Short mmCIF file of C-alpha atoms in Angstrom, two decimals:
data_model
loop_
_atom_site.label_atom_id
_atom_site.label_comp_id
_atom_site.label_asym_id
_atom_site.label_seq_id
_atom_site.Cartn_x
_atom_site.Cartn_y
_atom_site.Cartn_z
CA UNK C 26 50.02 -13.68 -26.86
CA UNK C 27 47.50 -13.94 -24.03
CA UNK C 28 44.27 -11.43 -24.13
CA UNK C 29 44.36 -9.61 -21.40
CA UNK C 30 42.23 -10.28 -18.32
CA UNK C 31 39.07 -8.42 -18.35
CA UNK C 32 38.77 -7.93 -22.32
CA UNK C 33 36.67 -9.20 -24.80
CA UNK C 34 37.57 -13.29 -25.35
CA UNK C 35 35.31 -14.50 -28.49
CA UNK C 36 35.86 -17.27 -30.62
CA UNK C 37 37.04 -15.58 -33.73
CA UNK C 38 39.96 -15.13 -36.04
CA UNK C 39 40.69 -11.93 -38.03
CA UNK C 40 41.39 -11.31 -40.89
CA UNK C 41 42.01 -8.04 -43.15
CA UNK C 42 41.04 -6.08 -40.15
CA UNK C 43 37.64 -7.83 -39.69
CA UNK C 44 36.81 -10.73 -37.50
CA UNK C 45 35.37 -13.70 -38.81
CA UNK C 46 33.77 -16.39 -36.78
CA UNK C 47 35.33 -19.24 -36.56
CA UNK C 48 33.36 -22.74 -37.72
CA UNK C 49 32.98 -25.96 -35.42
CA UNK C 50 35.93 -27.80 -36.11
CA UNK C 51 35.47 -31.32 -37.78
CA UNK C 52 37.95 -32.79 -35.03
CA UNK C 53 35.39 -31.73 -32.61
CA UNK C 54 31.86 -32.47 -34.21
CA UNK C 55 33.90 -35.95 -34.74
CA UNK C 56 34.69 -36.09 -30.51
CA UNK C 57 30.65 -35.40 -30.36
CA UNK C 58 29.81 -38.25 -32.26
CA UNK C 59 32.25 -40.23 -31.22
CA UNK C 60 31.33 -39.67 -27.41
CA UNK C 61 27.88 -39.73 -27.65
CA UNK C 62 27.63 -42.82 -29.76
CA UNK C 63 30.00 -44.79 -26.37
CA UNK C 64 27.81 -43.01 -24.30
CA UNK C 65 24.58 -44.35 -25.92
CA UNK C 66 26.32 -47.73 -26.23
CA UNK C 67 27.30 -47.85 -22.63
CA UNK C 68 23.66 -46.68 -21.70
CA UNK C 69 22.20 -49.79 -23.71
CA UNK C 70 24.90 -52.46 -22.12
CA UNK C 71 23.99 -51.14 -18.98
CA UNK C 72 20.64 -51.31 -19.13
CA UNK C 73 21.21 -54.76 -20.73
CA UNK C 74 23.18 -56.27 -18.03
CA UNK C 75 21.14 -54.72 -15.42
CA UNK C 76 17.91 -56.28 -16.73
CA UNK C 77 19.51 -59.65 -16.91
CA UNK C 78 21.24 -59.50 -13.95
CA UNK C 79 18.46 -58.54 -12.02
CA UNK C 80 15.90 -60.81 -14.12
CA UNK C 81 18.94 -63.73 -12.95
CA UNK C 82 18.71 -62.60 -9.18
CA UNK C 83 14.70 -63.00 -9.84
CA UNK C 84 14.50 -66.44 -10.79
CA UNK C 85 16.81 -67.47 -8.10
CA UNK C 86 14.75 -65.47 -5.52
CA UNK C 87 11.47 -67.22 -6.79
CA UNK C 88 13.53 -70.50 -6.52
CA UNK C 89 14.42 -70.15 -3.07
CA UNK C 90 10.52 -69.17 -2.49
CA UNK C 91 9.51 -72.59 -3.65
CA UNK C 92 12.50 -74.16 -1.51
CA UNK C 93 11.71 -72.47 1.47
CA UNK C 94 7.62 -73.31 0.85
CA UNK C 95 8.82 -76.91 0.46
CA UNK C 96 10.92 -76.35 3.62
CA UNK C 97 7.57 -75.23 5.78
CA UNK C 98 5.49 -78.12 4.10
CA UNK C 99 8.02 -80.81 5.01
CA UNK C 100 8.16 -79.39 9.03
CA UNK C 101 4.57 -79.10 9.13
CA UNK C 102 4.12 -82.72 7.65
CA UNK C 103 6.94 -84.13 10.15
CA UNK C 104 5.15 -82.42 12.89
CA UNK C 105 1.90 -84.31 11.92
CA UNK C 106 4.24 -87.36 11.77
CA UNK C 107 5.58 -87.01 15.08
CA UNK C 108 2.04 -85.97 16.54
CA UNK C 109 0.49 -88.91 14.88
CA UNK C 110 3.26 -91.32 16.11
CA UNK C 111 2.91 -90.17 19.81
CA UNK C 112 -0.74 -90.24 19.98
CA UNK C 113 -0.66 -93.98 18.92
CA UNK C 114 2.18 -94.77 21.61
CA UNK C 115 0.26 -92.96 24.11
CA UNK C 116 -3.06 -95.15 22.95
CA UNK C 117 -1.08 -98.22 22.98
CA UNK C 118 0.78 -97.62 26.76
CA UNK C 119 -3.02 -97.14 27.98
CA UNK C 120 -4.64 -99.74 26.04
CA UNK C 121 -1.70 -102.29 26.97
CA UNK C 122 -3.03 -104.47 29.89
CA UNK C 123 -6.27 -105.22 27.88
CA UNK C 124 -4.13 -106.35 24.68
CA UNK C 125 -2.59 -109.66 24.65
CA UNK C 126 0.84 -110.35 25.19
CA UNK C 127 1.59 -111.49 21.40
CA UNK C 128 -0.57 -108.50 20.14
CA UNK C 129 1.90 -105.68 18.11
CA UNK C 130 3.42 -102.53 18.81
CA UNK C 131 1.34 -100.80 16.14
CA UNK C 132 -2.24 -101.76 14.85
CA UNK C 133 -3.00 -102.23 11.26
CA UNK C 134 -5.35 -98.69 11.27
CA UNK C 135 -2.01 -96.55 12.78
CA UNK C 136 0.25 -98.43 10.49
CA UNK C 137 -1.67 -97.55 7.66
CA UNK C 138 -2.46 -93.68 8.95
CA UNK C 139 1.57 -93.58 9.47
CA UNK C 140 2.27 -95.00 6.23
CA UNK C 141 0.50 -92.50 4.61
CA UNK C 142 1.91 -89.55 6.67
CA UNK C 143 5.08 -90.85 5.55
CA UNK C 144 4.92 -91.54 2.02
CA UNK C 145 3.16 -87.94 1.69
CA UNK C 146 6.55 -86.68 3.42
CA UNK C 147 8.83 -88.78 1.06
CA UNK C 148 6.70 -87.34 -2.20
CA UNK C 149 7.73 -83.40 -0.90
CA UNK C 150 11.69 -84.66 -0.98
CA UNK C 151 13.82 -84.04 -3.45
CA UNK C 152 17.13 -84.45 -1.69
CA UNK C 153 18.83 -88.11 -1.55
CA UNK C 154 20.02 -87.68 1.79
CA UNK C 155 16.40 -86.69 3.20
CA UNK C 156 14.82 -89.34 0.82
CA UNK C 157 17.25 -91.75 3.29
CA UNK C 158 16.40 -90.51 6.40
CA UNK C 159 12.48 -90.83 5.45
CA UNK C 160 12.81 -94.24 3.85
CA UNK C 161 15.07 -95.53 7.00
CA UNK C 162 12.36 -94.06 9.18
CA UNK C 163 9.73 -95.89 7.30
CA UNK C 164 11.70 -98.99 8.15
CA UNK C 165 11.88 -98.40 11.44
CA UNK C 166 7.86 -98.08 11.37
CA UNK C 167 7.64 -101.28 9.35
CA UNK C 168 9.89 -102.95 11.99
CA UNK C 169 7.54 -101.22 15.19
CA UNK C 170 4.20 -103.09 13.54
CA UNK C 171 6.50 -106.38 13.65
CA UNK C 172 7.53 -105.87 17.31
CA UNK C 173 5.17 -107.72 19.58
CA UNK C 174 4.15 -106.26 23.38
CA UNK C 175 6.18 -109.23 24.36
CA UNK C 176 9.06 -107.90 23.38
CA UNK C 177 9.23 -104.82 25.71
CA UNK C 178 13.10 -104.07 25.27
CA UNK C 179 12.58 -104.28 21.66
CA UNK C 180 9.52 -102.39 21.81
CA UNK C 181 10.98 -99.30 23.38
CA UNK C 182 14.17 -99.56 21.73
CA UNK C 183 12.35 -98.64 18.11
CA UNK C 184 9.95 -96.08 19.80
CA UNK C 185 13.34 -94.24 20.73
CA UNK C 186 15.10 -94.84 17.23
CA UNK C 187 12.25 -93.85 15.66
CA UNK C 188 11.49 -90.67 17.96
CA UNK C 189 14.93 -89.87 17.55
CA UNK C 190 15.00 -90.21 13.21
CA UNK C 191 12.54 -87.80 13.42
CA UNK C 192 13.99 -85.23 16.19
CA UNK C 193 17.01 -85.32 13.67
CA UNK C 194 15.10 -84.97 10.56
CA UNK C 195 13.52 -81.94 11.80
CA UNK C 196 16.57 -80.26 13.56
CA UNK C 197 18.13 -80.79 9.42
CA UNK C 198 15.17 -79.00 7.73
CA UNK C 199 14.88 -76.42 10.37
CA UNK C 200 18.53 -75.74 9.80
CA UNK C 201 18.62 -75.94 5.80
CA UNK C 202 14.87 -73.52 6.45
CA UNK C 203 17.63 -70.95 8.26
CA UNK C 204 20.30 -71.42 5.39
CA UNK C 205 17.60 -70.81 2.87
CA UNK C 206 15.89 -67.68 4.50
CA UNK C 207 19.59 -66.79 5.11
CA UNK C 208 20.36 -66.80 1.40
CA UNK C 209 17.16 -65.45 0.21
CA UNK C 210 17.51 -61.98 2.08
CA UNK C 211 20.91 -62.03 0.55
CA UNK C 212 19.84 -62.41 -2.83
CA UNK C 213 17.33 -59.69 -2.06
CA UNK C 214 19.63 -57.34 -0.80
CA UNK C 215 22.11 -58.04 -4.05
CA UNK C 216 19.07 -57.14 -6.28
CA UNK C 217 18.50 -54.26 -4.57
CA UNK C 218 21.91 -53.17 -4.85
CA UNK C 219 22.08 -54.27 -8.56
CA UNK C 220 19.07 -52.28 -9.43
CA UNK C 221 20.28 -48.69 -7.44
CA UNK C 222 23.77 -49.48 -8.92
CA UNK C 223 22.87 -49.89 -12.23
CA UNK C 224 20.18 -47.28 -12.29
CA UNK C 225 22.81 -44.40 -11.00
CA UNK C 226 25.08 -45.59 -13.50
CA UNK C 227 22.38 -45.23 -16.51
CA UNK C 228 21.30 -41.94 -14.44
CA UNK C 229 25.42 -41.00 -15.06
CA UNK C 230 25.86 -41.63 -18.71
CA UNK C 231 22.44 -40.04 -19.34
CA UNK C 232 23.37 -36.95 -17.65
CA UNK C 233 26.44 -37.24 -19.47
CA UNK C 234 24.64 -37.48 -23.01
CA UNK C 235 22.78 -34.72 -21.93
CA UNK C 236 25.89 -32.56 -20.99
CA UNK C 237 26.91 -33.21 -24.30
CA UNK C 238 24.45 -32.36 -26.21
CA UNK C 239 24.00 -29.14 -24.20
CA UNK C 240 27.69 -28.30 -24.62
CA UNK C 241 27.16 -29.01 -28.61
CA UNK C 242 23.82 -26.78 -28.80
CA UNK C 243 25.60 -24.14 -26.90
CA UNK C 244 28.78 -24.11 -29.29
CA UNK C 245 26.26 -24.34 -31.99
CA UNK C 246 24.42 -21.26 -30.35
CA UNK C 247 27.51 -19.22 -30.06
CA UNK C 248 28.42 -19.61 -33.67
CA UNK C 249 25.40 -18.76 -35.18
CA UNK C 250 25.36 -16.09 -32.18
CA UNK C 251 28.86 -14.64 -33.72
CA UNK C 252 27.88 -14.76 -37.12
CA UNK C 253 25.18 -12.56 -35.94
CA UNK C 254 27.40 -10.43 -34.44
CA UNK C 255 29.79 -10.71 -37.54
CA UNK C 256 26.89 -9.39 -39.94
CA UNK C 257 25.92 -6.41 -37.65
CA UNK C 258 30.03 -5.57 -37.37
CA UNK C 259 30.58 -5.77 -41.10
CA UNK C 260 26.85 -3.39 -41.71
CA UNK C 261 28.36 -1.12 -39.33
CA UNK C 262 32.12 -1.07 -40.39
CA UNK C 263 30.68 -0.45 -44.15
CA UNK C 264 28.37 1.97 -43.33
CA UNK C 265 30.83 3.65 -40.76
CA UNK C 266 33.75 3.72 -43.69
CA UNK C 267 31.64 4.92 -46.52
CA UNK C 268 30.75 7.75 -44.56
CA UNK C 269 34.13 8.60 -43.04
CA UNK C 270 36.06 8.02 -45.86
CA UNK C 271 33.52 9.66 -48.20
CA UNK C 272 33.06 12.94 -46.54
CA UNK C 273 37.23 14.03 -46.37
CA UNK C 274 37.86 12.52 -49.65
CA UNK C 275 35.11 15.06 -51.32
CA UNK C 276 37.28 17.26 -49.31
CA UNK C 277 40.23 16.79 -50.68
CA UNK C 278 38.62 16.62 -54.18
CA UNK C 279 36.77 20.37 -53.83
CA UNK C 280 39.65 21.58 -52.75
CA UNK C 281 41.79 20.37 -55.40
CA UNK C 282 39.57 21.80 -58.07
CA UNK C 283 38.93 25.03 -56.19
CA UNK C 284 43.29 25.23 -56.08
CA UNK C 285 42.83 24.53 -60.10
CA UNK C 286 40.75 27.67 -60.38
CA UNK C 287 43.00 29.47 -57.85
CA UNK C 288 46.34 29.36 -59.61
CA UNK C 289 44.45 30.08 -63.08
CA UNK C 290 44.02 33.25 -61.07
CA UNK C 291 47.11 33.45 -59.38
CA UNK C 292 45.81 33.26 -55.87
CA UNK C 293 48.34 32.37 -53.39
CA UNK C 294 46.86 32.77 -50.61
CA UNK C 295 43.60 30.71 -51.22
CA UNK C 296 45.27 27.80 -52.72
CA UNK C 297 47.89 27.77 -49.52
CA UNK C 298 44.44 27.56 -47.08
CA UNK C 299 43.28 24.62 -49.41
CA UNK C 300 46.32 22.82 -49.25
CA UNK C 301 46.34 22.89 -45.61
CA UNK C 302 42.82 22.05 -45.82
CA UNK C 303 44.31 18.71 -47.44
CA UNK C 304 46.81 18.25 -45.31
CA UNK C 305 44.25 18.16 -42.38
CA UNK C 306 41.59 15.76 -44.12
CA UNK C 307 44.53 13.30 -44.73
CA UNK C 308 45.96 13.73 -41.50
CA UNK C 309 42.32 12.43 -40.01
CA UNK C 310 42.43 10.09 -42.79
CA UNK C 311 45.48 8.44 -41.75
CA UNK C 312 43.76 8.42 -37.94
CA UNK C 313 40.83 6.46 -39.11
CA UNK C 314 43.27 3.62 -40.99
CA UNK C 315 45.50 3.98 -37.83
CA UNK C 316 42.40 3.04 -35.36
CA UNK C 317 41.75 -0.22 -37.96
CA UNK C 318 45.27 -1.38 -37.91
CA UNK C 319 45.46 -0.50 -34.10
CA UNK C 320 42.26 -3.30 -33.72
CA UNK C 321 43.40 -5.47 -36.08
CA UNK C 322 46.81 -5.53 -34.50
CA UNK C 323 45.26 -6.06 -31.34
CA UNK C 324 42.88 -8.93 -32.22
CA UNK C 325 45.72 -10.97 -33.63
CA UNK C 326 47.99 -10.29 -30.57
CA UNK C 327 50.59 -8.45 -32.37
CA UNK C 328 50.75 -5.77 -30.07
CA UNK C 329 52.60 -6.55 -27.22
CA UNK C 330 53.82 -3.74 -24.25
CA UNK C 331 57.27 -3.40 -23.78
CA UNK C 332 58.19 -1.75 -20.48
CA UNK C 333 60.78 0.95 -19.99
CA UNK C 334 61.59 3.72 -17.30
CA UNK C 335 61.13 7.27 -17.91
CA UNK C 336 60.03 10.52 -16.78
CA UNK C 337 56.45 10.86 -17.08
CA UNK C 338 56.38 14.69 -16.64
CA UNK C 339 58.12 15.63 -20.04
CA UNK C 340 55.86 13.08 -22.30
CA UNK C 341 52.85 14.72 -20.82
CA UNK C 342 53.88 18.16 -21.68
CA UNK C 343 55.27 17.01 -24.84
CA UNK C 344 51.78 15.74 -25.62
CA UNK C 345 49.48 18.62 -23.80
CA UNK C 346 51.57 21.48 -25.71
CA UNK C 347 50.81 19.38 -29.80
CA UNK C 348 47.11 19.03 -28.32
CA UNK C 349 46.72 22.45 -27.64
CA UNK C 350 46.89 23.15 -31.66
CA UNK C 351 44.19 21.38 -32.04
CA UNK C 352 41.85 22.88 -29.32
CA UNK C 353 38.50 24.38 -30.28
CA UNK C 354 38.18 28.06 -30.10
CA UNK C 355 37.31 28.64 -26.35
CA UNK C 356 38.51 25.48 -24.81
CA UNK C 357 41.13 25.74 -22.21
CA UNK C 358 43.62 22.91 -21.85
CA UNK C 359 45.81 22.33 -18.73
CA UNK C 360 48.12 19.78 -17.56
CA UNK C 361 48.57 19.52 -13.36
CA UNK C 362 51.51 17.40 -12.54
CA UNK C 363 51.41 16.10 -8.69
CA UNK C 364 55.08 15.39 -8.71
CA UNK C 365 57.55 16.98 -11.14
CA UNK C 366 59.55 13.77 -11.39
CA UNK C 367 57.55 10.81 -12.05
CA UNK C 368 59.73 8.14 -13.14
CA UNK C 369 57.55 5.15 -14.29
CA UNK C 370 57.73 1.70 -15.87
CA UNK C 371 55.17 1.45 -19.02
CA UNK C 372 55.25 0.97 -22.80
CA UNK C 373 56.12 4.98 -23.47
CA UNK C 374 54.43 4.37 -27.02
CA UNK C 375 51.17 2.70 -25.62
CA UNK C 376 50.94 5.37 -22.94
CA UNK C 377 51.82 8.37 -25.22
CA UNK C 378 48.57 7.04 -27.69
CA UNK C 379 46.63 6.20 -24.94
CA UNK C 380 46.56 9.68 -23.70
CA UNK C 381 46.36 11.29 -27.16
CA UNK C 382 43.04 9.78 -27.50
CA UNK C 383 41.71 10.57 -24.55
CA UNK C 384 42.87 14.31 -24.98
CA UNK C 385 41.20 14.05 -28.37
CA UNK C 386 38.17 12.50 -27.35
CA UNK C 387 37.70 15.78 -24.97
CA UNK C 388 38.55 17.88 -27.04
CA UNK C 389 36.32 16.75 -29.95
CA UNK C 390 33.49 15.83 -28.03
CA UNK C 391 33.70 18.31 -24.69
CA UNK C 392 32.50 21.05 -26.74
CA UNK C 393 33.32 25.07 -27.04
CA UNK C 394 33.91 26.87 -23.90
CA UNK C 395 35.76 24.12 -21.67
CA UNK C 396 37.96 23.01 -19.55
CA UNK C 397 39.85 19.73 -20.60
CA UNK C 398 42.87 19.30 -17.34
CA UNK C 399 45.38 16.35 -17.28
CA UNK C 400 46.31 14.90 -13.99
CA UNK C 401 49.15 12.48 -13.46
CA UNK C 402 49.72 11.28 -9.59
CA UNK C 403 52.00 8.72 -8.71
CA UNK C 404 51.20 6.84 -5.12
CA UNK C 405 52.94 4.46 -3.31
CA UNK C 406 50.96 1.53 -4.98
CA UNK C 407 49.24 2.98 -7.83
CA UNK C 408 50.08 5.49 -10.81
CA UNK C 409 46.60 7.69 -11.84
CA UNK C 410 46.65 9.35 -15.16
CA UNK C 411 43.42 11.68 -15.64
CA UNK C 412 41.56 13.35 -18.57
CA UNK C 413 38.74 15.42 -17.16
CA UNK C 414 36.29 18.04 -18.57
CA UNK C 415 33.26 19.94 -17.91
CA UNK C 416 31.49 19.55 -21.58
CA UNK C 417 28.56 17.76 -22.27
CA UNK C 418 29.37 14.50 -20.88
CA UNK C 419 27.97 11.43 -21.41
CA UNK C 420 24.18 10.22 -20.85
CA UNK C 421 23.42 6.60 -18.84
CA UNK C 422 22.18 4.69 -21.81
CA UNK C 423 25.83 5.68 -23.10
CA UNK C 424 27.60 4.41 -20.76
CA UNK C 425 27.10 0.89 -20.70
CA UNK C 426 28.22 0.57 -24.30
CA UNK C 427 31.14 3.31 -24.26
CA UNK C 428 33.64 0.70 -25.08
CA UNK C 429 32.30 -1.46 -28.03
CA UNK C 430 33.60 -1.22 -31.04
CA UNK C 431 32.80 1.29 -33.43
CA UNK C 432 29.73 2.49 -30.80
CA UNK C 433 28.66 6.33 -31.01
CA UNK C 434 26.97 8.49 -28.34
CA UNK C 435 24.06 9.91 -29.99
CA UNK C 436 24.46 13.15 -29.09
CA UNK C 437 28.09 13.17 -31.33
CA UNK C 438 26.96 11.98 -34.90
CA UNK C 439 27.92 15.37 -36.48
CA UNK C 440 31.77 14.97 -35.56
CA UNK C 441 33.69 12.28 -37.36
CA UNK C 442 35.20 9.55 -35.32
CA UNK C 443 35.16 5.48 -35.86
CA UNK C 444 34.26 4.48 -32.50
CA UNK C 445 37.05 2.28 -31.81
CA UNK C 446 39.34 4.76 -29.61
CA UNK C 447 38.24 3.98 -26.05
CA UNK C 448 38.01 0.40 -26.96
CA UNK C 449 41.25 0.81 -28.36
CA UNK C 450 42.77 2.66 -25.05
CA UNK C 451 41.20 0.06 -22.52
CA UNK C 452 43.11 -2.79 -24.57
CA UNK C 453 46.42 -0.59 -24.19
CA UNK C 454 45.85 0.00 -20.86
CA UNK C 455 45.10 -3.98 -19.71
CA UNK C 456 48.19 -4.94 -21.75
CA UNK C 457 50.56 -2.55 -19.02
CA UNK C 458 48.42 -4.35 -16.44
CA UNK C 459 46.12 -1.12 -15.69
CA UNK C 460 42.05 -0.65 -15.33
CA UNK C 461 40.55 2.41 -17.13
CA UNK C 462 37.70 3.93 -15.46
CA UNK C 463 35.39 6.71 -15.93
CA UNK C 464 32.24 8.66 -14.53
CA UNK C 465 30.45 11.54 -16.08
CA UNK C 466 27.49 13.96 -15.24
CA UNK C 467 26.03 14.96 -17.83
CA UNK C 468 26.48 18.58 -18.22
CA UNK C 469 28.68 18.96 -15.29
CA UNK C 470 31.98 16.69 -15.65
CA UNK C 471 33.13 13.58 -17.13
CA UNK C 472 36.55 11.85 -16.13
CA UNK C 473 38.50 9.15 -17.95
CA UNK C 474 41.43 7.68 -15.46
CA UNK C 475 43.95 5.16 -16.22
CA UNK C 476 45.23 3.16 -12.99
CA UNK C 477 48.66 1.61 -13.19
CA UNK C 478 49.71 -0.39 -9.98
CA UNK C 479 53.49 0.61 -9.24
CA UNK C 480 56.24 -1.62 -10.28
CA UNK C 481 58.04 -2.25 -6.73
#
């Protein structure tokens, strides 16, 4: 069976009428491990494979560094090519009416300064189709210092083959320059990505491990925090019994041996008031082992509510009239029906208690010279079921606590009681589906209400 909503949900078993707390289960200390150990092993792959990955990306982005730096070297070089080649045809078109006719289309001083310019060139190449562009260029330069100013047609014809090798060459490495920067921002951009992606994922399973071990301390905190609790319940329970228990049964026992005397001497009449005497300490007795069972029932979810119509008028007399036996010399009792025929849907044995211990609470704890007045009103949504008196009430630092088990006001350790009846009504109440509220003044009033919403 569910608890009901709005009462105590702990993490303990009972037993014997006790609660004990209930261990971390091997299953899930075994979960812990098991998760946290994937989790750690996860972390370390990750931070593995994001360390070589992004070492990887590294390499190749320092690669394409030196590429691109060959790249610029080779343009600037075929710039100083080009520049070199033009000034010489420029010196030779001036210089050509004072050469002879057999005289060549490059001196040996330009050949050699082109020579140069190209062999440094060739020695920054590493690609064969570049290497044969450059060497077919330096052919064409061998066959220019061959070409004699006599041969004009052939003379212009390998200026423009060799201008136009080296327009060509350069329009290549300024494109493969723009493929390479290209490919480097790329790369770049995937380390970049890399790195955030594989840092939020290590920031993930970290924040994970760190869930976990949270959720473990706090489980861990709980139990020892309900063990705590355990120890303080079983001090109080003992210390609550041997007193309850101990008080009627010397009782019972004084007035068995006074009854002994009594019928040596014949007395009738004293040994009936000390069996009645008896009669009444068991009766209590059998109230205080009732209110244990009742919780023990209740924490193992063997009391259920079974609902049933009936009149609510008659149980409430039924109840008022045996309480009024049991009122203290100057208390008044009264029971104020708003309706005479309240027909309701509630577990008639849940209710009946219920009331009985709030009646008894006032009555026990209201003091001499009060009022004590049930009220039952039935609305159109909600049925109200009030105990109210005008004894001593119930102070503020009370209040708070008024529902714990086995908790006593104060001001009430001289009359016997366990402390588990209003925790014990509240339960019975949430299991119809009802709220139980109070107030209290000290001094002045103090009102218990039980709030059913009506069955439609």
């Amino acid at each position: 069976m569910k608890i009901p909503e709005g009462s105590e949900s702990r993490n303990i078993l009972t037993r014997g009428g006790l609660r004990i707390t209930r261990q971390l289960a091997p299953t899930a200390l075994k979960s812990f491990r098991f998760d946290f150990y994937i989790g750690c092993a996860a972390s370390i792959i990750l931070v593995i494979l994001t360390g070589a990955v992004s070492y990887n990306t590294l390499i190749q982005q320092e690669r394409n560094e030196k590429r691109i730096e060959r790249t610029y070297q080779v343009l600037r070089k075929t710039d100083s090519l080009n520049m070199l080649f033009n000034q010489a045809m420029v010196y030779q078109t001036y210089s050509k009416p004072l050469a002879p006719k057999d005289s060549f289309g490059l001196n040996t001083q330009q050949y050699e300064r082109l020579n140069t310019k190209v062999n440094s060139l060739k020695a920054l190449l590493i690609d064969d189709n570049q290497l044969t562009k450059v060497t077919n260029l330096k052919h064409q330069i061998d066959t220019l210092r061959r070409t004699t100013f006599s041969e004009s047609g052939s003379l212009r014809l390998q200026i423009e083959k060799i201008n136009e090798t080296i327009r060509r060459f350069k329009h290549l490495e300024e494109m493969f320059l723009s493929s390479q920067e290209a490919g480097y921002k790329l790369s770049s951009k995937q380390t970049r990505v890399v790195i955030v992606a594989g840092s939020v994922l290590i920031m993930v399973i970290v924040s994970f491990l760190v869930y976990l071990i949270l959720k473990e301390l706090n489980a861990r905190i709980r139990a020892y925090r309900e063990e705590f609790e355990l120890n303080q319940l079983k001090s109080t329970f003992v210390t609550l019994a041997s007193h309850e228990f101990r008080t009627p049964l010397s009782s019972i026992l004084l007035s068995a041996t006074l009854i002994a005397k009594y019928l040596e001497k014949d007395e009738k009449t004293s040994i009936v008031k000390h069996v009645a005497k008896i009669k009444q300490v068991v009766h209590n007795l059998e109230d205080i082992l009732e209110d244990f069972l009742s919780v023990e029932r209740l924490e193992e979810g063997l009391t259920e509510a079974e609902f049933s119509s009936f009149d609510l008028v008659p149980l409430c007399e039924e109840i008022m009239a045996a309480m009024k036996q049991m009122a203290r010399p100057g208390q008044e009792l009264t029971y104020k029906p708003v309706q005479e025929n309240t027909v309701v849907c509630l577990d008639r044995m849940l209710i009946s208690k219920s009331i009985n211990s709030l009646l008894s609470n006032a009555i026990k704890y209201a003091g001499d010279e009060t009022n004590i007045e049930l009220v039952t009103n039935l609305t159109a949504e909600n049925l109200l079921i009030s105990v109210r008196d005008n004894g001593i009430g119930i102070a503020k630092q009370d209040q708070m606590q008024l529902f714990s088990k086995f908790y006593r006001i104060n001001n009430t350790g001289h009359i016997s009681g366990t402390g588990l009846g209003l925790n014990i009504v509240k339960r019975y109440v949430q299991l119809m589906n009802g709220t139980l509220q109070f107030w209290s003044t000290p001094y002045k009033e103090t009102c218990f209400t039980m709030i059913f919403p009506v069955v439609k």
